[in-house]
XYZ file of C-alpha atoms in Angstrom:
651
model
C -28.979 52.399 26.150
C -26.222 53.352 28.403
C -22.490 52.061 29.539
C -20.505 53.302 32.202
C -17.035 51.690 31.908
C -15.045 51.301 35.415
C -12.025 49.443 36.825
C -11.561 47.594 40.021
C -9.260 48.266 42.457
C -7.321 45.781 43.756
C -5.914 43.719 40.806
C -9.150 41.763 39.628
C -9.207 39.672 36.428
C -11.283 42.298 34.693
C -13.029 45.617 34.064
C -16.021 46.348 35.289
C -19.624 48.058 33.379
C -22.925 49.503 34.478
C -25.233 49.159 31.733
C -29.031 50.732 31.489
C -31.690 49.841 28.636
C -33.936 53.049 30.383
C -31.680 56.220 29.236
C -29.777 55.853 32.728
C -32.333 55.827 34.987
C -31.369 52.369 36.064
C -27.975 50.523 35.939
C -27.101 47.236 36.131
C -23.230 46.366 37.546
C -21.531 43.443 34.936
C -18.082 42.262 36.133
C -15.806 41.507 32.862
C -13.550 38.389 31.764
C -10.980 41.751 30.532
C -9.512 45.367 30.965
C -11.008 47.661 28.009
C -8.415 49.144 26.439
C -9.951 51.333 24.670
C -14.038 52.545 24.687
C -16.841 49.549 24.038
C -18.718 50.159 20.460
C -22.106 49.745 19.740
C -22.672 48.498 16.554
C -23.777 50.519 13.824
C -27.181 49.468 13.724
C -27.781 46.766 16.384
C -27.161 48.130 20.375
C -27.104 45.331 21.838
C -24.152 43.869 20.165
C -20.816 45.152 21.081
C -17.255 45.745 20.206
C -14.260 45.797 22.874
C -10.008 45.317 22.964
C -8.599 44.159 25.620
C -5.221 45.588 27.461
C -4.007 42.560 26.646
C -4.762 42.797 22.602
C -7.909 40.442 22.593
C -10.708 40.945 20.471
C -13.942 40.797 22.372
C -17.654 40.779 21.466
C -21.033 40.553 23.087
C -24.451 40.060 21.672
C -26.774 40.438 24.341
C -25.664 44.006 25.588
C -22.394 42.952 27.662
C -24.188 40.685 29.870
C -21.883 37.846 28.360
C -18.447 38.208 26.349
C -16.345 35.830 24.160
C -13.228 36.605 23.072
C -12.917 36.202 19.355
C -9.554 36.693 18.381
C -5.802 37.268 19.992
C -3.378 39.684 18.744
C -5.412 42.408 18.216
C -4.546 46.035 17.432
C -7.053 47.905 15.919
C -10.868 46.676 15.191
C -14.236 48.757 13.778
C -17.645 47.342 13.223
C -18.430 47.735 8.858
C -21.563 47.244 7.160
C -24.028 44.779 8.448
C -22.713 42.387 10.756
C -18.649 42.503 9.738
C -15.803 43.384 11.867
C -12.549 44.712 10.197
C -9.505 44.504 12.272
C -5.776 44.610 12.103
C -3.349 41.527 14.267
C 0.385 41.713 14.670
C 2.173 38.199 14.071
C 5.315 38.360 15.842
C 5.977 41.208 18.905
C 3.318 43.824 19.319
C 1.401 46.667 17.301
C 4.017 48.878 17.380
C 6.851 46.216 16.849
C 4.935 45.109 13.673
C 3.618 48.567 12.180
C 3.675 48.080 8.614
C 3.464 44.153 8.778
C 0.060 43.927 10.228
C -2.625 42.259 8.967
C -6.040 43.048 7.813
C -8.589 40.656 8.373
C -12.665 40.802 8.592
C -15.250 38.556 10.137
C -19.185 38.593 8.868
C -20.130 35.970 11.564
C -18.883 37.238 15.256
C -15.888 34.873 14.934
C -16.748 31.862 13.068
C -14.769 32.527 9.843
C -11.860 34.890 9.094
C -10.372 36.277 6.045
C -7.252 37.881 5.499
C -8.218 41.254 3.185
C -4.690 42.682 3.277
C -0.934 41.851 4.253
C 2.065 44.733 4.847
C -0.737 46.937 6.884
C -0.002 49.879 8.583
C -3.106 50.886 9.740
C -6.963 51.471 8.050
C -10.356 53.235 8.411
C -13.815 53.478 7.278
C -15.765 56.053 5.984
C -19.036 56.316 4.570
C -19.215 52.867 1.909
C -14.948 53.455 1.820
C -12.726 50.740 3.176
C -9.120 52.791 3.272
C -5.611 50.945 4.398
C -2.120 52.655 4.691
C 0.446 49.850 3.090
C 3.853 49.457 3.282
C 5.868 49.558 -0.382
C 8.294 46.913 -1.156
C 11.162 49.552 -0.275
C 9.752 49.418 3.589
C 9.978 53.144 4.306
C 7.010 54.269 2.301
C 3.429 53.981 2.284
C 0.328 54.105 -0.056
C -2.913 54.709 0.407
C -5.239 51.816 -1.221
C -9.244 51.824 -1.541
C -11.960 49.617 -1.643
C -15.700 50.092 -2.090
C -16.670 46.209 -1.666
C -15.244 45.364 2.355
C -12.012 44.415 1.395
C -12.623 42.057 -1.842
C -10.724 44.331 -4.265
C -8.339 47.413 -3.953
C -7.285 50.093 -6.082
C -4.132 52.532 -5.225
C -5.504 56.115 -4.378
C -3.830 58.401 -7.017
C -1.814 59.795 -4.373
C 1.949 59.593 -4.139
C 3.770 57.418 -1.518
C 5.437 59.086 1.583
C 7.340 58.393 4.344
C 7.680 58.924 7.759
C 8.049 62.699 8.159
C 4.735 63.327 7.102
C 1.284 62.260 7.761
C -2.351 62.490 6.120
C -5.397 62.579 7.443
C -9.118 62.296 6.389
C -11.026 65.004 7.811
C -14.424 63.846 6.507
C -16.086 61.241 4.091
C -19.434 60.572 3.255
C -20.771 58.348 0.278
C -19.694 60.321 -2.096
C -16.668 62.445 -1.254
C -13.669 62.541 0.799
C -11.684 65.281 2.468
C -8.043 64.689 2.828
C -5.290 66.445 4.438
C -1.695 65.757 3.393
C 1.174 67.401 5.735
C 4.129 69.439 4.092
C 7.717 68.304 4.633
C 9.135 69.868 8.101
C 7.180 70.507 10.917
C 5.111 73.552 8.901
C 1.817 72.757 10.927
C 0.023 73.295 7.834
C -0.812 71.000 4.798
C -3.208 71.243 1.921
C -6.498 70.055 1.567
C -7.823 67.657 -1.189
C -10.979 66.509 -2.410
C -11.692 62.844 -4.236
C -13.787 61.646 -6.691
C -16.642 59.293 -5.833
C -14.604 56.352 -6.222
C -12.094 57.659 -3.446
C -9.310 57.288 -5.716
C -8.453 60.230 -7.462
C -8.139 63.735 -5.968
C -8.034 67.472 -6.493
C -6.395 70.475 -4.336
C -9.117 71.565 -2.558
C -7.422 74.177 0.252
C -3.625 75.302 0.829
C -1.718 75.906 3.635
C -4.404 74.441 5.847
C -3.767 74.420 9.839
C -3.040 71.121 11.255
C -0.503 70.993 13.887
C 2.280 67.904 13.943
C 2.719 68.217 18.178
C -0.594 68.932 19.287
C -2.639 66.889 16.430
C -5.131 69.620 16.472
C -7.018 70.755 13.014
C -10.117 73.461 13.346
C -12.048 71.109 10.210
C -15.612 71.723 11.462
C -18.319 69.982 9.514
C -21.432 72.035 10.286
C -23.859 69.326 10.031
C -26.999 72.347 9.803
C -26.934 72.582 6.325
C -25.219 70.633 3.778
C -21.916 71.354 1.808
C -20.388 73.498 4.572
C -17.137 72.969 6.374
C -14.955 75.711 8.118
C -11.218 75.440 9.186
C -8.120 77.785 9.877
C -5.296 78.302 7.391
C -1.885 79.721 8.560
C -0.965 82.804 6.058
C 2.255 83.488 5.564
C 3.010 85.884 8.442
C 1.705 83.071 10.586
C -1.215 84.224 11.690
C -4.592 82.310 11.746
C -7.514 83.340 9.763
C -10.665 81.391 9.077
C -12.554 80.158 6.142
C -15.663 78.706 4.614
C -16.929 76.269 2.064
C -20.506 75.863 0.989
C -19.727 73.595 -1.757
C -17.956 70.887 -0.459
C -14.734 72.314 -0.885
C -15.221 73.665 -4.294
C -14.434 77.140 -3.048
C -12.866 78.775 0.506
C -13.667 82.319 1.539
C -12.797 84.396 4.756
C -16.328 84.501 6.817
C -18.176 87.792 6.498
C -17.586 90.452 8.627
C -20.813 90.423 11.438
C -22.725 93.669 11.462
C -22.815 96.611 14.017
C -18.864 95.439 14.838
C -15.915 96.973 14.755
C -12.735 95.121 13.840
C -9.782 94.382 16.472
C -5.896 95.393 15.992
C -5.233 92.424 14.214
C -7.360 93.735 11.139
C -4.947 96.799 8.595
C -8.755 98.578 8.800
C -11.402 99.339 11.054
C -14.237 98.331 8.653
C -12.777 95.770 6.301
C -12.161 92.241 7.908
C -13.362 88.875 8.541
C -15.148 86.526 11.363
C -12.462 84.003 12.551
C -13.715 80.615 14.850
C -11.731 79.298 17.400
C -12.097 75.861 17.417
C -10.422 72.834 18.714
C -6.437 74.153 17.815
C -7.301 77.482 19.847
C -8.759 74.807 22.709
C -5.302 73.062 22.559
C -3.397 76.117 23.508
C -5.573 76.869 26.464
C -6.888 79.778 24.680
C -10.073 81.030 27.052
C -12.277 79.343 24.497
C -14.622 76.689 26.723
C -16.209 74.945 23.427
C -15.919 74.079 19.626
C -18.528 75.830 16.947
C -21.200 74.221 17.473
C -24.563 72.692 14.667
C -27.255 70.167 14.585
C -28.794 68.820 11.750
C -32.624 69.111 13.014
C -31.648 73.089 13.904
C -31.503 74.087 9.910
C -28.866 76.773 9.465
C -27.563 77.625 13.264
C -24.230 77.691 13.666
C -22.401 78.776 16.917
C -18.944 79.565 17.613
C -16.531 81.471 19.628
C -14.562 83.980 17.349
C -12.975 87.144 17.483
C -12.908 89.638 13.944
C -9.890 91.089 12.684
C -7.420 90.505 10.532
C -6.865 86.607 12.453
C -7.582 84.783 15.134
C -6.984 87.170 18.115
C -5.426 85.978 21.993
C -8.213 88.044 23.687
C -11.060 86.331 25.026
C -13.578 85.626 22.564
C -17.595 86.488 21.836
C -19.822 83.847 21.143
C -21.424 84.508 17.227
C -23.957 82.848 15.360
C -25.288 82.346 11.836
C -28.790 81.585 11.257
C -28.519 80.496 7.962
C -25.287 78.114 8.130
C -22.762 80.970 7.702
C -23.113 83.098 5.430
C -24.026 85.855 7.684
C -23.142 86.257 11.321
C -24.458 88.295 14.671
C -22.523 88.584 17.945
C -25.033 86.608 19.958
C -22.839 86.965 23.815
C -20.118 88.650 24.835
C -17.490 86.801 26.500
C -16.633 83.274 26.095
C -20.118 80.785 27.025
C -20.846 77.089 27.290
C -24.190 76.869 25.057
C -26.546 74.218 23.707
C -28.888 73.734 21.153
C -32.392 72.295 22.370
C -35.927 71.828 20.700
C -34.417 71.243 17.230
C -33.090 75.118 17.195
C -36.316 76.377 18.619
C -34.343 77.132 21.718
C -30.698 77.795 22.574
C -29.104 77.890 26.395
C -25.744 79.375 27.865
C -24.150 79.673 30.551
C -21.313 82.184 31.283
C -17.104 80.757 31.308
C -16.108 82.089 34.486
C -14.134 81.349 37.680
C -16.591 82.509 39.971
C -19.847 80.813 41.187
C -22.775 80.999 39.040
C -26.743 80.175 39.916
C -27.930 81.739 35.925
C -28.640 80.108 33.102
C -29.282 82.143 30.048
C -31.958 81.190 27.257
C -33.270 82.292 23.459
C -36.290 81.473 21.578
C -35.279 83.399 18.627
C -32.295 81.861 17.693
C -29.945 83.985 19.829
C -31.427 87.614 19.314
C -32.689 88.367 22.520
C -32.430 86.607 25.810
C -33.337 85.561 29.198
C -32.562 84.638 32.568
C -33.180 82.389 34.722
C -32.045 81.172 38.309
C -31.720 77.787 38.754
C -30.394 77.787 42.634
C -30.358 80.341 44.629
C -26.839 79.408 45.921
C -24.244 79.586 43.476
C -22.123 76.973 42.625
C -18.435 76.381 40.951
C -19.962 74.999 36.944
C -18.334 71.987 35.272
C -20.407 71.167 33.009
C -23.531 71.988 30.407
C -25.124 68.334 29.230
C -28.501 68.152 27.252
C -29.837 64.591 25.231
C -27.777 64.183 21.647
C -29.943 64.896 19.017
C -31.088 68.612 20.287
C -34.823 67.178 20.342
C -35.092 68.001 24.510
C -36.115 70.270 26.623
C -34.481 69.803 29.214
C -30.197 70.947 30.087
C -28.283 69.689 33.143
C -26.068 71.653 34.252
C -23.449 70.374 36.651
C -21.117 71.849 39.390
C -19.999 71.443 42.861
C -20.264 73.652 46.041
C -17.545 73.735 48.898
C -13.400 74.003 48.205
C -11.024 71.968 47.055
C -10.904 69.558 50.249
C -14.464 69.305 50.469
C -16.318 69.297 47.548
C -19.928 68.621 47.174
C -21.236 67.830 43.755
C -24.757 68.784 42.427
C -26.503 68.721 39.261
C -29.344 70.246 38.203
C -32.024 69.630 35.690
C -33.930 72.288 33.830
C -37.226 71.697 31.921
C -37.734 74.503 29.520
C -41.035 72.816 28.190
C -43.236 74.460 30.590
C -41.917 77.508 29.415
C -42.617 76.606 26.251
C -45.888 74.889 26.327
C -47.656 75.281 23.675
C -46.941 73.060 20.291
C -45.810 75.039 17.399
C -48.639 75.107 14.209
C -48.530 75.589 10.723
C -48.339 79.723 11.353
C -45.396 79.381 13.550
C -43.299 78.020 10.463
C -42.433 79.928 7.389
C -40.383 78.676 4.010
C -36.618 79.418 3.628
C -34.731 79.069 0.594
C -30.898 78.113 1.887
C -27.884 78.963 0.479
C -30.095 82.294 -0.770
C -28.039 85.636 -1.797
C -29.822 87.255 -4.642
C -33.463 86.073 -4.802
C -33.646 88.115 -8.222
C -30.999 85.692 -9.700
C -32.790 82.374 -11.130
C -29.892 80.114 -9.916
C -30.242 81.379 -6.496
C -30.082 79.246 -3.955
C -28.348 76.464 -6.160
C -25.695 74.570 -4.407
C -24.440 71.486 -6.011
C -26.478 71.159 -8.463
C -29.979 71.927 -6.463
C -31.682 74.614 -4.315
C -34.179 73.245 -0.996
C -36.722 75.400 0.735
C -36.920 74.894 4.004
C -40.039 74.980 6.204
C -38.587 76.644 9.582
C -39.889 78.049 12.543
C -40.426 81.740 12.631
C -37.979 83.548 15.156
C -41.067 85.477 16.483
C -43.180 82.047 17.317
C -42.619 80.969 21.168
C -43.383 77.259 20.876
C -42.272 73.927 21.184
C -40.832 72.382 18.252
C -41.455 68.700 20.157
C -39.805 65.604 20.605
C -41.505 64.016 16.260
C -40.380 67.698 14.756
C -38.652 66.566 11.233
C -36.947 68.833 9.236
C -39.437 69.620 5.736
C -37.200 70.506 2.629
C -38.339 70.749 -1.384
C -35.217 70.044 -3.566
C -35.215 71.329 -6.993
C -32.605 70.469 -9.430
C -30.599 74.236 -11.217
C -28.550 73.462 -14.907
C -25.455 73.235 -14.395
C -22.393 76.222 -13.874
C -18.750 75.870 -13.398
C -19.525 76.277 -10.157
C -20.654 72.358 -9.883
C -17.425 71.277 -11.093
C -14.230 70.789 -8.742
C -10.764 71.158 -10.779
C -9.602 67.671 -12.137
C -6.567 65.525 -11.091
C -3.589 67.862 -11.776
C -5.759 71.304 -11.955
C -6.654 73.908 -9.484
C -8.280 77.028 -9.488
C -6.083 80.157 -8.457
C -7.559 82.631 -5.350
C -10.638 84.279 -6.251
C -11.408 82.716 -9.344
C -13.596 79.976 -10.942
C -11.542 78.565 -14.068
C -9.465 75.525 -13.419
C -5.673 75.870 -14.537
C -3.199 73.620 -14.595
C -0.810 73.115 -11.582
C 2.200 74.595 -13.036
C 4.562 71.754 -12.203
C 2.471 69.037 -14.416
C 3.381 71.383 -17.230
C 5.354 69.582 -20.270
C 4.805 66.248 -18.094
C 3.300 62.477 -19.500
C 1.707 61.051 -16.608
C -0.130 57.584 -16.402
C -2.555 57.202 -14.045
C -4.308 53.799 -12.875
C -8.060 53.824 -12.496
C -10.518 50.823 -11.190
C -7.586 48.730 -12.166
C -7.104 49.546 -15.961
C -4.596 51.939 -17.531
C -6.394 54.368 -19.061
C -5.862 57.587 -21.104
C -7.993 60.710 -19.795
C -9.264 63.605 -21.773
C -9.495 66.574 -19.661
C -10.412 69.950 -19.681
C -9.661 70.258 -16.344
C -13.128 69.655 -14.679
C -14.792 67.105 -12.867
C -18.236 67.073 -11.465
C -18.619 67.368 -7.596
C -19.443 64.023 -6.017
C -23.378 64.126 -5.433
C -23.894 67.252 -7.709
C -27.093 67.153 -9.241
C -27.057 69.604 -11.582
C -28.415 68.990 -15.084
C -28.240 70.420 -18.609
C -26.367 74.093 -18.869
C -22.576 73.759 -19.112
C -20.918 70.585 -19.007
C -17.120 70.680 -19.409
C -15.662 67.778 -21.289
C -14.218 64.491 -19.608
C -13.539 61.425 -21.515
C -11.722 58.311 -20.277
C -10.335 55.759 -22.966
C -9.740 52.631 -22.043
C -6.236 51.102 -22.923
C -6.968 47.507 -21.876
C -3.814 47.114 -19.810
C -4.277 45.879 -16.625
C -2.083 47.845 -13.911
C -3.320 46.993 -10.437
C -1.473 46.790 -7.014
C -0.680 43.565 -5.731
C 0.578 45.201 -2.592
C -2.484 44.077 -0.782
C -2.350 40.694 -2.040
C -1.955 38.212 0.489
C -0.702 35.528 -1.144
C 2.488 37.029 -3.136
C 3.416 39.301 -0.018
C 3.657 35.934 1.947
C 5.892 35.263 -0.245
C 7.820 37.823 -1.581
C 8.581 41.495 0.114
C 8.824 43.063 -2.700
C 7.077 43.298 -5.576
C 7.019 44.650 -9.307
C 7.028 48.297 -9.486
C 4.757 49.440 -12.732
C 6.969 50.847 -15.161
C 6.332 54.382 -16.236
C 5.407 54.697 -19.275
C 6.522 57.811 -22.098
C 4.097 58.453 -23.710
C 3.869 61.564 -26.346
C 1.900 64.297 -25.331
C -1.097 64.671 -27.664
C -2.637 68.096 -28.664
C -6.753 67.572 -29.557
C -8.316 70.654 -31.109
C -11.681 70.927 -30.510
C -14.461 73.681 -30.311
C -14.108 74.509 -27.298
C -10.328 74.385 -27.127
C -7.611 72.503 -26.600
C -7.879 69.351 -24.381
C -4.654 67.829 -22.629
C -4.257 64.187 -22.760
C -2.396 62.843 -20.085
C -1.271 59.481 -18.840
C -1.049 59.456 -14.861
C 0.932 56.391 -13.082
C -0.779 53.638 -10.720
C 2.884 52.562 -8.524
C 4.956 55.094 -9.994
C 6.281 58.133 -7.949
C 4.126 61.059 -8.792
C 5.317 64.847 -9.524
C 2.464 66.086 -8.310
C 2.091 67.054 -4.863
C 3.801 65.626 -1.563
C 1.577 63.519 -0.262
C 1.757 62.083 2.469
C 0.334 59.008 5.281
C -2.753 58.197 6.913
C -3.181 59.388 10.340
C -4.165 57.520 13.830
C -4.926 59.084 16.673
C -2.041 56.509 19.021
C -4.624 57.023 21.676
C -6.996 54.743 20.324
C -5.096 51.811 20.998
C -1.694 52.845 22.875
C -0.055 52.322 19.725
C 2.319 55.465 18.213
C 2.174 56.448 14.869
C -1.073 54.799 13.638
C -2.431 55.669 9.942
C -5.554 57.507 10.712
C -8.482 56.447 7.889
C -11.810 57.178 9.608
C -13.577 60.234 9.302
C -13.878 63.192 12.209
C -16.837 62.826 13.699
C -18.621 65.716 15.389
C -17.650 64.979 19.163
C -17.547 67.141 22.035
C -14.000 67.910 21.770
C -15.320 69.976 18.164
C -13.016 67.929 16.013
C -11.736 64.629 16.762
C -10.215 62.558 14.080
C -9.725 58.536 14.668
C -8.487 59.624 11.230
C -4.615 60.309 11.059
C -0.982 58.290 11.154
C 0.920 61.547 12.240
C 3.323 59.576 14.940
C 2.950 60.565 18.656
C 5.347 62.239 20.899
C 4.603 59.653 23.784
C-alpha cells in the first residue's frame, strides 16, 4: 500500500492523497477535512489504519486506509502509534508547542479516541523504542530536565540514572531495541562531539560506551550507522583531538570501538603518518551535510548477510577528496575497494546481486551490476540516449529484481523526465539450489580458537550463497542461521554504572572522578545498595558458564521514586521534594576474587558522574524548535535520521 501526499492550490479546506492497495500501479485521489503537517503513519502492524497532525495541531486518524478521517483530539504536538492499538501523544494547554515546551502533556489512547489518559504532566517531549516508553521532564527548578522510563505504556516511570541538564546541551538516542539502548549525551559548548552510552535492559542505568563521538549541534548530523546485515555492529565518526574525523566499529553492541581495517592491495592517502599503516574511514550522513561529493550513506540489508557498502577514503581520517565506494562481505571486519569514484548503488536479490550507477554531472545511459558481491562487474545499457540521473529506486526489502533508475533529458527550461525499469531476473534465471549455498560462521577470525565466532554470548553459521553461483536468490529466500551458545569471557560484559574500560583494553576501571565518592542510586523504584565489580552483562548476551564477574543488588526497602511524572501532585504543586542524598560510609568487602566497591548512587540527586545531557527532536517533525528527541534512528535513505534528539534548532 501506497500514499502520495499533495496540496491544493488555491486555498482549499484541506490536503489532498492518492492512495493504491496494488504497490502503485493504481491510485485513487481522496480530498482531506486537513493540511498534514507532518507525514501520515501507518500503523505498526495494521495498514489500513492511519496516523496524521494537522497544520492546525489536530490529531487525526483513519481506519479504512484514509478514505474517511475523524479528528480525535485538538492541541496536538507530537503523536506515535505504540503497541497494539495505542496512540501516545503530547497537547499544549495554553499557547502553542513551543509556548508550552516543558508543560506539555502526555496522554495515550487504546481505543482511536474514545478514552484518554493523562501518563505524564511537565513534558518536554518523548519517544519510543523497541518495548521503551522515554519522556524528557521538566525539574521543579524549570531549567532542567530528566530523562524518565517506562516499560509498561506509561503506567509507571522510573528516572534514567542519568543526571539532569539544561539547555546548552542535548541527548539523543541513536538506537534501541528490546534490550539495549544507545545514547548520546552532548559536551558543554558547541564541541560537536559527545560520548556514547550504553543501558541496561531496563533502560535505566548506563555505561560509557564511546568518547568524543561526532554529532554536530548546527547541522544535527551524527554518522551512527546500524548495519542491520549482521547483528551487534554499529559504525560512527569520532573527532580526535586535532579535529580530524576517523571512523570506528563495534561488533558487540558497543562493548568495544576499533578503527576499521585497512582494505587490501591499497595504499594510504596524506592524511595517514605512513604509507602502510592506517584505517578505512565511511562517510556517512555528516560528510553528506557538508556537501562532501559523497551521493549516499553506507549502506546493509538484513536478508544480504554480511554486505556492507560505503563510501570512504583510507588514511589517517576522513579525507575532502572524492571518495571510492568499499565493501565488506562479512559485516566489516574486512573490506575491498569495490568502485572507484563516488556511486549510487543498491542491494537486490537478498545480496545475490548489487547495482551502481556512476555520481557524475554528465549524462549517463550505464548501469553497472555484480553477482559476486562486488568483485567483478558488468555493464549494461539501458538507453541508448543518455540522460541527466536523479535517482536509483529498487522495492525495500532488497528481495527484487528489478532497479528504476530515474532522470530527465533536455535543459533546464525544458525538461523531460523518464524513468526506466530494469529486470535483472532474466539475467538471472535460474533458481539458486542447495550447491549454490555454502555455511559461514560470522563474526569468524581464528577458526583454530574454540570461542571463535562467539559474539555475545553465541556464534551462528550461516547458510549463504556462494559468490561463484549465478542465480536467483527469489522473492521466499530466508536467511538460514544455527546459533550455538560459547561460556562466557569478559568480553560479554559491558563496564558497570560508574566504570569504563581504558583504549585497547578489556578490564573495567573505575571512572576516576567516582573515586572516594558515596553515591545512591534509585533502581525500579527502591533504594538499593549495589555490589560491583565493575561488570554487567550485555543486554541479550547469551553466554553461559565460564567467567561470571560478581553483581549483587541489596535491597534497602526505601522507596525513592519520582513523582515528577505524576499528574496529580504536578497539578498541584510545581515543585516537588528533591530526594535527599544520602552519606553513606564507604564499605570495603574482601573477597576471593578481590575487593568489591559498594556504592550508593542517587535517584533525584545531581550526579558527579558525567554531563549528561537532554533528549533530542528533530523540530522538523512538527515545526516545533528544540524538541527532546526519544525515538530511535531508523535506517532511512538519508543513512541516519534520528526522530530521536531535543538539540534546539537554529530556525
Amino acid at each position: 500500500q501506497v500514499i502520495l501526499t499533495g496540496d491544493v492550490s488555491g486555498g482549499s479546506r484541506g490536503g489532498r492523497i492518492f492512495r493504491s492497495s496494488d504497490f502503485a500501479k493504481n491510485f485513487v485521489q481522496t480530498d482531506l477535512p486537513f493540511h498534514p503537517l507532518v507525514q501520515i503513519t501507518y500503523h505498526p502492524q495494521n495498514s489500513d489504519c492511519l496516523l496524521a497532525l494537522s497544520t492546525e495541531n489536530g490529531l487525526w486518524v483513519s481506519k479504512d486506509f484514509g478514505e474517511k478521517w475523524e479528528e480525535i483530539h485538538k492541541a496536538v504536538c507530537l503523536a506515535k502509534w505504540g503497541a497494539n492499538d495505542t496512540i501516545f501523544f503530547t497537547t499544549y494547554l495554553n499557547n502553542s508547542c513551543k509556548a508550552d515546551l516543558g508543560l506539555l502533556e502526555l496522554k495515550k489512547t487504546s481505543d482511536f479516541g474514545k478514552a484518554f489518559k493523562v501518563i505524564g504532566t511537565k513534558i518536554y517531549s518523548f519517544g519510543l523504542g523497541g518495548r521503551f516508553l522515554f519522556a524528557s521532564v521538566m525539574t521543579e527548578k524549570g531549567t532542567t530536565r530528566r530523562i524518565h522510563v517506562s516499560l509498561d505504556q506509561g503506567e509507571t516511570w522510573n528516572m534514567a540514572q542519568l543526571p539532569s541538564v539544561g539547555h546548552e546541551q542535548f541527548y539523543s538516542i541513536l538506537a534501541a531495541n528490546d534490550d539495549l539502548v544507545f545514547m548520546h549525551v552532548d559536551e558543554p559548548g558547541d564541541t560537536g562531539f559527545g560520548t556514547i552510552y550504553t543501558s541496561d535492559d531496563h533502560g535505566i542505568i548506563y555505561s560509557k560506551s564511546l568518547e568524543r563521538h561526532l554529532y554536530t549541534t548546527t547541522g544535527g548530523e551524527t554518522d551512527f550507522t546500524n548495519v542491520t546485515s549482521l547483528r551487534g555492529i554499529y559504525i560512527t565518526s569520532v573527532l580526535s583531538e586535532d579535529n580530524s574525523i576517523q571512523s570506528v566499529i563495534t561488533f558487540d553492541r558497543g562493548g568495544e570501538w576499533v578503527p576499521l581495517r585497512k582494505p587490501k592491495n591499497t595504499t594510504c592517502d596524506s592524511t595517514a603518518r605512513s604509507k602502510e599503516e592506517c584505517s578505512l574511514h565511511i562517510h556517512a550522513s555528516y560528510s553528506i551535510s557538508q556537501k562532501l561529493n559523497v551521493p549516499m550513506a553506507p549502506l546493509s540489508e538484513p536478508n544480504a548477510v554480511g554486505i556492507v557498502i560505503a563510501h570512504g577514503s583510507v588514511g589517517g581520517a576522513i579525507s575532502v577528496m572524492s571518495p571510492d565506494v568499499y565493501i565488506s562481505d562479512d559485516g566489516g571486519y574486512t573490506w575491498a575497494r569495490m568502485l572507484e569514484g563516488p556511486h549510487h548503488y543498491a542491494i537486490l536479490d537478498s545480496g545475490g546481486l548489487i547495482v551502481a550507477i556512476e555520481h557524475t554531472s554528465q549524462p549517463v545511459n550505464v548501469i553497472e551490476f555484480s553477482t559476486d558481491e562486488g568483485q567483478c562487474w558488468y555493464k549494461y545499457a539501458f538507453s541508448k540516449d543518455p540522460i541527466f540521473f536523479t535517482g536509483l529506486a529498487s522495492e525495500p526489502g532488497a528481495r527484487s529484481m528489478n532497479v528504476s533508475v530515474w532522470g530527465f533529458r533536455g535543459n533546464f527550461l525544458s525538461r523531460k523526465w523518464v524513468s526506466y525499469t530494469i529486470d535483472f531476473s532474466e539475467l538471472l534465471s535460474r533458481t539458486c539450489e542447495d550447491k549454490d549455498y555454502t555455511i559461514w560462521l560470522a563474526h569468524s577470525s581464528d577458526p583454530s580458537d574454540p570461542s571463535d565466532g562467539c559474539i555475545l554470548g553465541y556464534k551462528e553459521q550461516y547458510r549463504r550463497l556462494r559468490k561463484s553461483s549465478v542465480c536467483q536468490n527469489g522473492r521466499d529466500y530466508v536467511v538460514t542461521k544455527q546459533p550455538s551458545v560459547c561460556p562466557c569471557t569478559l568480553e560479554d560484559f559491558l563496564c558497570d554504572f560508574g566504570y569504563y574500560r581504558p583504549e585497547n583494553q578489556s578490564v573495567c576501571v573505575e571512572q576516576p572522578e567516582l573515586k572516594g565518592h558515596d553515591l545512591e542510586f534509585c533502581l525500579y523504584g527502591r533504594r538499593e545498595l549495589l555490589k560491583t565489580s565493575g561488570y554487567r552483562k550485555i543486554p541479550g548476551d547469551k553466554c553461559s558458564g565460564g567467567e561470571s564477574p560478581s553483581r549483587e543488588e541489596t535491597d534497602m526497602k526505601k522507596k525513592c521514586t519520582s513523582n515528577f511524572l505524576n499528574p496529580s501532585q504536578l497539578a498541584a504543586s510545581t515543585s516537588s521534594t528533591p530526594v535527599i542524598l544520602a552519606v553513606v560510609a564507604m564499605l570495603l568487602v574482601t573477597a576471593v576474587a578481590g575487593v568489591l566497591l559498594i556504592k550508593k548512587y542517587v535517584c533525584g540527586g545531581r550526579f558527579l558522574v558525567h554531563r549528561y545531557s537532554v533528549l533530542r527532536q528533530h523540530a522538523e517533525a512538527n515545526g516545533v524548535e528544540g524538541m527532546d528527541a526519544l525515538d530511535p534512528g531508523t535506517q532511512a535513505s538519508k543513512g541516519g535520521y534520528h526522530d530521536d534528539s531535543d538539540e534546539v534548532s537554529g530556525g
